[in-house]
Structure formats: structure tokens, C-alpha cells
XYZ file of C-alpha atoms in Angstrom:
404
model
C 0.064 -0.026 0.079
C 1.722 3.552 -1.048
C 2.215 5.781 1.756
C -0.188 8.716 2.383
C 1.155 12.312 1.346
C 1.590 13.260 4.971
C 3.373 9.927 5.661
C 5.589 10.431 2.921
C 6.441 13.940 3.664
C 7.328 12.762 7.445
C 9.621 10.044 5.836
C 11.504 12.532 3.604
C 11.852 15.036 6.425
C 13.244 12.418 8.808
C 15.781 11.418 6.048
C 16.827 14.718 5.322
C 17.468 15.583 8.913
C 19.214 12.243 9.517
C 21.512 13.137 6.649
C 22.234 16.678 8.181
C 22.858 15.036 11.182
C 25.468 12.924 9.931
C 26.969 14.908 7.023
C 26.933 18.407 8.581
C 25.374 21.450 6.456
C 24.239 20.466 2.935
C 22.762 22.433 -0.137
C 19.361 21.512 -1.481
C 21.180 20.187 -4.321
C 23.363 17.825 -2.220
C 20.046 16.761 -0.377
C 18.515 16.026 -3.759
C 21.583 13.750 -4.553
C 21.806 11.948 -1.440
C 18.141 11.352 -1.153
C 17.092 10.603 -4.552
C 14.091 12.948 -4.090
C 13.093 15.500 -6.769
C 14.007 18.993 -6.772
C 10.324 20.395 -5.884
C 10.185 17.664 -2.972
C 13.739 18.792 -1.567
C 12.489 22.399 -1.865
C 9.284 21.765 -0.060
C 10.961 19.806 2.741
C 13.530 22.559 3.274
C 10.940 25.207 3.635
C 8.932 22.824 5.949
C 11.798 22.106 7.948
C 12.911 25.667 8.120
C 9.481 26.884 9.134
C 9.515 24.512 12.086
C 12.655 25.788 13.445
C 14.680 22.502 12.935
C 17.017 23.855 10.131
C 18.435 27.151 9.095
C 20.730 28.591 6.677
C 24.417 27.892 7.917
C 26.470 29.620 5.211
C 26.844 29.143 1.474
C 28.808 26.539 -0.671
C 31.001 28.667 -2.172
C 32.061 32.144 -3.256
C 31.422 31.707 -6.702
C 27.801 30.332 -6.504
C 24.533 32.479 -5.910
C 21.058 31.741 -5.712
C 18.841 29.295 -3.654
C 20.840 26.212 -4.599
C 23.975 27.851 -3.056
C 22.654 28.020 0.547
C 23.870 25.555 3.182
C 21.160 24.163 5.487
C 22.100 22.743 8.847
C 20.312 21.463 12.003
C 19.548 24.277 14.482
C 21.948 23.063 17.208
C 20.519 25.292 19.898
C 17.108 23.871 19.524
C 17.581 21.521 22.557
C 20.421 21.127 25.283
C 20.968 17.668 26.568
C 22.829 16.561 29.768
C 24.875 13.248 30.401
C 25.982 11.948 33.783
C 28.227 9.178 34.923
C 27.159 8.281 38.331
C 29.793 6.293 40.420
C 29.782 5.413 44.125
C 32.671 8.006 44.624
C 30.993 10.832 42.606
C 29.246 12.416 39.613
C 30.654 13.665 36.257
C 28.388 15.714 33.684
C 28.593 17.299 30.376
C 26.005 19.332 28.842
C 25.724 19.572 24.851
C 23.648 21.063 21.980
C 21.387 18.833 19.669
C 24.211 17.796 17.630
C 26.290 16.455 20.612
C 28.869 19.220 20.906
C 30.039 19.491 24.346
C 29.352 23.019 25.689
C 30.184 22.566 29.336
C 31.408 19.697 31.744
C 32.270 19.085 35.308
C 32.534 16.749 38.205
C 32.027 16.603 41.972
C 33.411 13.788 44.388
C 31.102 12.514 46.925
C 32.374 10.859 50.169
C 31.304 7.517 51.392
C 29.913 9.194 54.507
C 27.888 11.915 52.890
C 24.327 11.497 53.383
C 21.699 10.603 51.033
C 20.062 14.304 50.791
C 23.469 16.260 50.643
C 24.800 13.840 47.811
C 21.764 14.478 45.669
C 21.885 18.248 46.412
C 25.702 18.189 45.228
C 24.810 16.301 42.171
C 21.738 18.321 41.003
C 23.815 21.488 41.545
C 26.572 20.046 39.458
C 24.049 19.779 36.575
C 22.724 23.205 37.285
C 26.015 24.799 36.929
C 26.976 23.172 33.830
C 23.757 23.910 32.349
C 24.277 27.582 33.227
C 27.787 27.666 31.830
C 26.418 26.109 28.606
C 23.968 28.974 28.320
C 20.983 26.385 28.616
C 17.802 27.990 29.680
C 16.153 24.643 29.928
C 17.221 20.750 29.294
C 15.410 18.892 26.984
C 16.708 15.422 27.633
C 18.948 14.038 30.551
C 20.857 10.675 30.401
C 22.130 8.937 33.405
C 24.762 6.086 33.440
C 25.063 4.258 36.646
C 25.809 0.772 37.996
C 23.047 -1.623 39.127
C 19.887 -3.129 37.312
C 17.317 -1.104 35.488
C 13.698 -2.110 36.276
C 12.245 -2.630 32.759
C 8.794 -1.634 33.868
C 9.512 1.645 35.728
C 12.852 2.526 33.911
C 14.309 3.291 37.302
C 17.300 1.864 39.304
C 16.453 -1.159 41.324
C 17.404 -1.216 44.817
C 20.875 -2.912 44.907
C 23.079 -4.197 47.747
C 26.245 -2.276 47.991
C 25.156 0.927 46.078
C 24.599 4.270 47.518
C 20.906 5.181 48.183
C 21.368 8.576 46.529
C 21.779 6.882 43.389
C 18.324 5.706 43.345
C 16.960 9.277 44.282
C 18.952 11.058 41.936
C 16.666 10.578 38.749
C 13.324 11.880 40.747
C 15.492 14.947 42.060
C 16.659 15.977 38.756
C 13.109 15.405 37.111
C 11.728 17.722 39.908
C 14.692 20.295 39.162
C 14.052 20.143 35.414
C 10.268 19.306 35.228
C 10.473 19.970 31.273
C 13.311 17.431 30.798
C 12.970 13.728 29.872
C 15.086 12.184 32.430
C 16.290 8.577 31.752
C 18.926 6.168 33.384
C 20.820 3.148 31.819
C 23.199 0.641 33.340
C 26.570 2.112 33.066
C 28.025 -0.995 31.218
C 25.212 -0.839 28.495
C 26.049 2.431 28.050
C 29.923 1.927 27.468
C 28.964 -0.710 24.943
C 26.675 1.737 22.915
C 29.705 4.106 22.984
C 32.114 1.359 21.713
C 29.642 0.412 19.152
C 29.128 3.832 17.667
C 32.450 5.375 18.200
C 34.947 2.895 19.703
C 36.502 -0.549 19.577
C 33.217 -2.307 18.324
C 32.324 0.371 15.378
C 32.795 -2.670 12.678
C 30.753 -5.162 14.909
C 26.945 -5.720 15.032
C 27.477 -8.461 17.563
C 29.822 -8.275 20.565
C 30.072 -8.221 24.359
C 31.491 -5.765 26.476
C 33.219 -7.205 29.605
C 33.347 -4.628 32.261
C 36.159 -5.147 34.708
C 36.316 -2.426 37.739
C 35.115 -2.357 41.287
C 32.641 -4.981 40.141
C 32.113 -7.196 37.094
C 29.374 -6.789 34.496
C 28.812 -7.354 30.770
C 26.649 -5.768 28.063
C 25.293 -7.877 25.353
C 24.913 -6.662 21.765
C 23.404 -8.806 19.254
C 22.577 -8.039 15.668
C 23.129 -4.311 16.494
C 20.582 -4.296 19.455
C 21.371 -4.033 23.086
C 19.909 -6.852 25.010
C 18.859 -6.313 28.289
C 16.876 -9.440 29.490
C 13.583 -9.675 30.890
C 14.381 -8.455 34.321
C 17.026 -6.030 33.170
C 19.766 -8.253 34.357
C 21.373 -9.432 31.160
C 25.150 -9.260 31.772
C 25.033 -9.804 35.474
C 28.209 -12.240 35.049
C 29.539 -11.298 38.534
C 27.100 -13.778 39.664
C 28.240 -16.644 37.363
C 29.924 -19.535 39.085
C 33.241 -20.257 37.850
C 36.249 -22.460 39.032
C 38.532 -21.166 41.649
C 36.185 -19.719 44.137
C 35.382 -21.241 47.781
C 31.575 -21.316 47.529
C 28.590 -20.240 45.339
C 27.027 -17.134 44.833
C 23.527 -16.227 46.092
C 20.455 -14.262 44.918
C 21.725 -11.436 47.034
C 25.516 -11.801 46.990
C 27.897 -12.274 44.208
C 30.679 -13.676 46.455
C 31.657 -17.121 45.065
C 30.823 -16.062 41.506
C 33.049 -14.579 38.910
C 33.423 -11.221 40.590
C 35.106 -13.247 43.474
C 38.126 -13.880 41.194
C 37.895 -10.872 38.677
C 36.757 -7.888 40.742
C 38.970 -5.095 42.042
C 39.459 -6.583 45.426
C 40.539 -10.065 44.000
C 42.952 -8.206 41.440
C 44.496 -6.377 44.369
C 45.028 -9.354 46.354
C 46.423 -11.274 43.204
C 48.931 -8.520 42.562
C 50.077 -8.550 46.141
C 50.675 -12.267 45.942
C 53.057 -11.825 42.840
C 54.695 -8.703 44.397
C 53.482 -6.021 42.260
C 52.866 -2.719 43.990
C 51.594 0.677 42.594
C 50.444 3.995 44.107
C 46.886 4.811 43.577
C 45.891 7.344 40.937
C 43.014 9.456 41.754
C 39.496 7.950 42.527
C 40.093 4.831 40.333
C 40.337 1.326 41.894
C 43.705 0.589 43.222
C 43.630 -2.561 41.090
C 43.708 -0.530 37.916
C 46.891 1.314 39.130
C 48.343 -2.075 39.741
C 47.513 -3.615 36.276
C 48.756 -0.604 34.473
C 52.107 -0.727 36.491
C 52.244 -4.368 35.773
C 51.836 -3.581 31.974
C 54.338 -0.818 32.104
C 56.943 -3.281 33.766
C 56.243 -6.183 31.328
C 56.765 -4.082 28.280
C 60.281 -4.156 26.481
C 62.165 -1.387 24.651
C 65.217 0.659 25.274
C 67.366 -2.113 26.637
C 64.570 -2.823 29.062
C 63.641 -6.382 29.844
C 60.066 -7.688 31.138
C 59.760 -8.044 34.824
C 58.992 -11.693 35.672
C 56.669 -10.818 38.358
C 54.511 -8.325 36.472
C 54.375 -10.997 33.622
C 53.277 -13.807 35.884
C 50.814 -11.266 37.434
C 49.167 -10.449 34.114
C 49.319 -14.174 33.187
C 47.435 -15.044 36.134
C 44.808 -12.129 35.750
C 44.444 -13.332 32.114
C 43.631 -16.811 33.256
C 40.808 -15.539 35.584
C 39.345 -13.291 33.005
C 39.320 -16.012 30.556
C 37.263 -18.128 32.822
C 34.392 -15.900 32.625
C 34.867 -14.882 29.156
C 34.821 -18.580 27.979
C 31.576 -19.125 29.451
C 30.166 -15.973 27.848
C 31.657 -17.005 24.433
C 30.206 -20.668 24.847
C 26.623 -19.266 25.248
C 26.550 -16.294 22.920
C 29.362 -16.804 20.268
C 29.781 -13.011 19.893
C 32.771 -13.151 17.824
C 34.136 -10.040 19.404
C 34.893 -9.194 23.228
C 35.778 -5.832 24.366
C 37.599 -5.472 27.728
C 36.357 -2.123 29.524
C 36.016 -0.846 32.897
C 38.979 0.514 35.014
C 40.914 -2.582 35.050
C 40.216 -3.695 31.653
C 41.367 -0.225 30.306
C 44.490 -0.432 32.278
C 45.320 -3.941 30.993
C 44.879 -2.549 27.443
C 46.330 -4.624 24.668
C 48.516 -6.564 26.836
C 45.856 -8.092 28.726
C 43.395 -8.435 25.725
C 46.144 -10.401 23.797
C 46.623 -12.801 26.957
C 42.663 -13.464 27.233
C 42.507 -14.128 23.467
C 45.296 -16.474 23.600
C 43.683 -18.517 26.412
C 40.111 -18.450 24.772
C 41.657 -19.612 21.637
C 42.842 -22.693 23.536
C 39.803 -23.156 25.843
C 37.051 -22.647 23.136
C 36.471 -23.846 19.441
C 34.389 -20.471 18.679
C 36.890 -17.784 17.216
C 36.538 -14.654 19.523
C 38.699 -11.627 18.829
C 39.478 -9.723 22.122
C 39.835 -5.972 22.055
C 40.553 -3.164 24.698
C 38.429 -0.090 24.885
C 39.408 2.682 22.917
C 37.202 5.303 24.537
C 39.016 5.538 27.898
C 37.170 6.599 31.106
C 34.546 8.677 29.176
C 32.881 5.689 27.541
C 29.903 5.850 29.988
C 29.469 9.706 29.535
C 29.715 9.143 25.854
C 27.088 6.479 25.884
C 24.735 8.645 28.013
C 25.008 11.668 25.604
C 24.241 9.495 22.577
C 21.240 8.063 24.181
C 20.005 11.443 25.354
C 20.793 12.730 21.872
C 18.758 9.737 20.136
C 15.769 10.443 22.477
C 15.640 14.197 21.662
C 16.222 13.936 18.027
C 13.349 11.091 17.969
C 10.914 13.501 19.569
C 11.980 16.403 17.683
C 12.306 14.878 14.352
C 8.988 13.091 14.690
C 6.122 13.734 12.254
C 3.689 16.437 13.627
C 0.734 14.829 15.766
C 2.769 11.865 16.656
C 2.569 11.090 20.485
């Protein structure tokens, strides 16, 4: 059945907006070429989108050209301001951007363990207010939050999780109250890191992969056929609870001790480093385990007459043995073809740890799996939160008139 005229116009408008988002300012002629639409149809959609305030003249294509076809049209970036938050147990980081994702302001604030729930929420909300003001944003259209823990599929809110601060769960409602016109959403930090790696990082060429988060805790994000899979209860990727060899017991419904977390979480990695005589000075708020792994990687490297430190080599080998236990289980079930090591410990291990884990997986599994290290560094969660917020804002602003 052919589309109605209004539906066809909406499809054409959305196509043009996506092209302007991806390619930057374009002339009407370039839009005609890229969309395959007729010249009158392109002229109509340009007029429509300009009248709606979504696009504007952003310049001209060249000094030698004159007339309507020389005008460059671009998305009105100031049409909406977005905020992205990375919420951790030790603090919050935030950035504010325009509709195109250009960062206009950013900041962070540490929050101590002994800070009460109310004061912690106030500090986080004040941080967002300051960043919005610095960005010149009178209001926020969409706020994306990345946080550890499970997200309730029904309510879209953080579930009550043992070991996570209460202020995490209160923050979403507090931001909604402070910015009543904004659309506030929260997503698991590992899932957001995976989305960022898929769009702009280590998994850009992969539709199917698993991101393994190695940090204070252990988690995974599953992307199959280009789609993030959350599971029925939002718990897909809770591999910290996965039973593995080498533990003294089994995990329970409320405690992951005895699971993969017990052998590859930050506390376990720190203890493993101590057994191999690897020491390091903690760096900032990151887990001490990350500094230990980074130091081991440095000491295991060769060059300029330097020989690898045997203790560092043994520590990295032992760590790779542990990571490979969980990775092999994930690979045997999902066969993702690609595994990205992220989180503070995963990033610290970089290619040295990824290569060791891949070597072990090759021996343990018949399923070919490429192991890569994260390329987005510590900003992956913020990047993912911003991408999610931008997608939500554009879905609404680019929607056909009258669509709910």
C-alpha cells in the first residue's frame, strides 16, 4: 500500500534530518543527490523544516555560486540542550551539549562515602545546574544518566541493589523535579559503555559483541545483531554472579561472592597483585587494582634495553587466566565473535591483557573470538549517556507532527 502524502512527507523530512546530522550542512542540491528526491520535493521539505525551526541557513557552499541552491542548510543545534551523567559510588561527572552532541560544558564532583543521601543528591543536582548555566542552556530537553546496578524494565528506574548508595536511586527523581520539562532516563553504565564503543569505539565494525566490564565490580553488556539486549528483568550481563572454578563457594541471589566477581573484581585483582609482588601508587579515584594492572603492563613491556619484569608478567598471566574463565562461559553461550575489555581494570590492561585473554580463549573454545581493549578510555559511560540522550531528543523533535 503506497504511503499517504503526509506519511511520505514525514519520511522525507526524517531522512533529510538524519543526513544533515551525519554529514553536516548541505545544499538543496546535495540533499537531492543524497536522498534521490526530486528538486520540488527537496524544496518543499527545506521550507517545511525551516519553518518548524529544525534547520536554518548555515552559510553558502562557495563564493562563486549564488542563488537558492548555494545556501547550506544545517540543523539548529541550539533547538535543544542535553545533559549526560556518569554516576559512580565516589562521585558524579556531567556534560551538557547541544542537539548535535557538541559539548558546551562539563564538570565533576566527588561524593564521600559518609555523605548523607540528601546532601549527595543536592551536590549532584547542583553540578548539573552549574553545567547547564555555563552552557547557556535555559532548559534541558533530555537528561541521560549512566549508573551501576539493574534498571527495572517496567519503571525505567534503578532497582534497589545491595552495596550501591541510596542517593543513586534518589537522583533521577530529584533531577526530574529540578528540570520538570526534561525527559530524564537512566541506563546501566556497562550498557552505555557498550553503546559508545559500538558507535565510536572498539566495536564500530561489529553488529554482535560483548563488552566485559572489569572494575570495582564485574558486568557485561550484550549487543546482538546491532541491538542491546537487556533481558526480561534488565539483568542480562550480570556475570559477576556467574559460578566459575577457583572460588570457595557459590553466589547467592543477594551476594555475588563465590561468582566471577570473586576472582576478577577489583578486590580480587588487588590481592592477586600482592601475591605476585606487584605494587603501585593509587591514581585519583580509580580502583587501586587499575593502578596495579597499569604498572604491571608498564613493567612487562620491552624496549630501550629494558627487559620484562618476570613478576609483572606472571601477574598479568594469572589475571588473564581468571578473566578467561568468565569470558569462555560468555563465549560458549553467545558466540559473539568479539569481546571488548572495558572498565577501569580492563582499560588499564589495554592490549597486553586483551592479547593474553584471547590466547587463552583460543585454547579453551572452538569459537573464534577477537578480544579488544576499549578505545574510549574513562569517558565511555558519559559518551554513551550523551548518545542515548541525543537519540531520544532527536526521535521526538524529528517525529512527524501529531505523533505522540
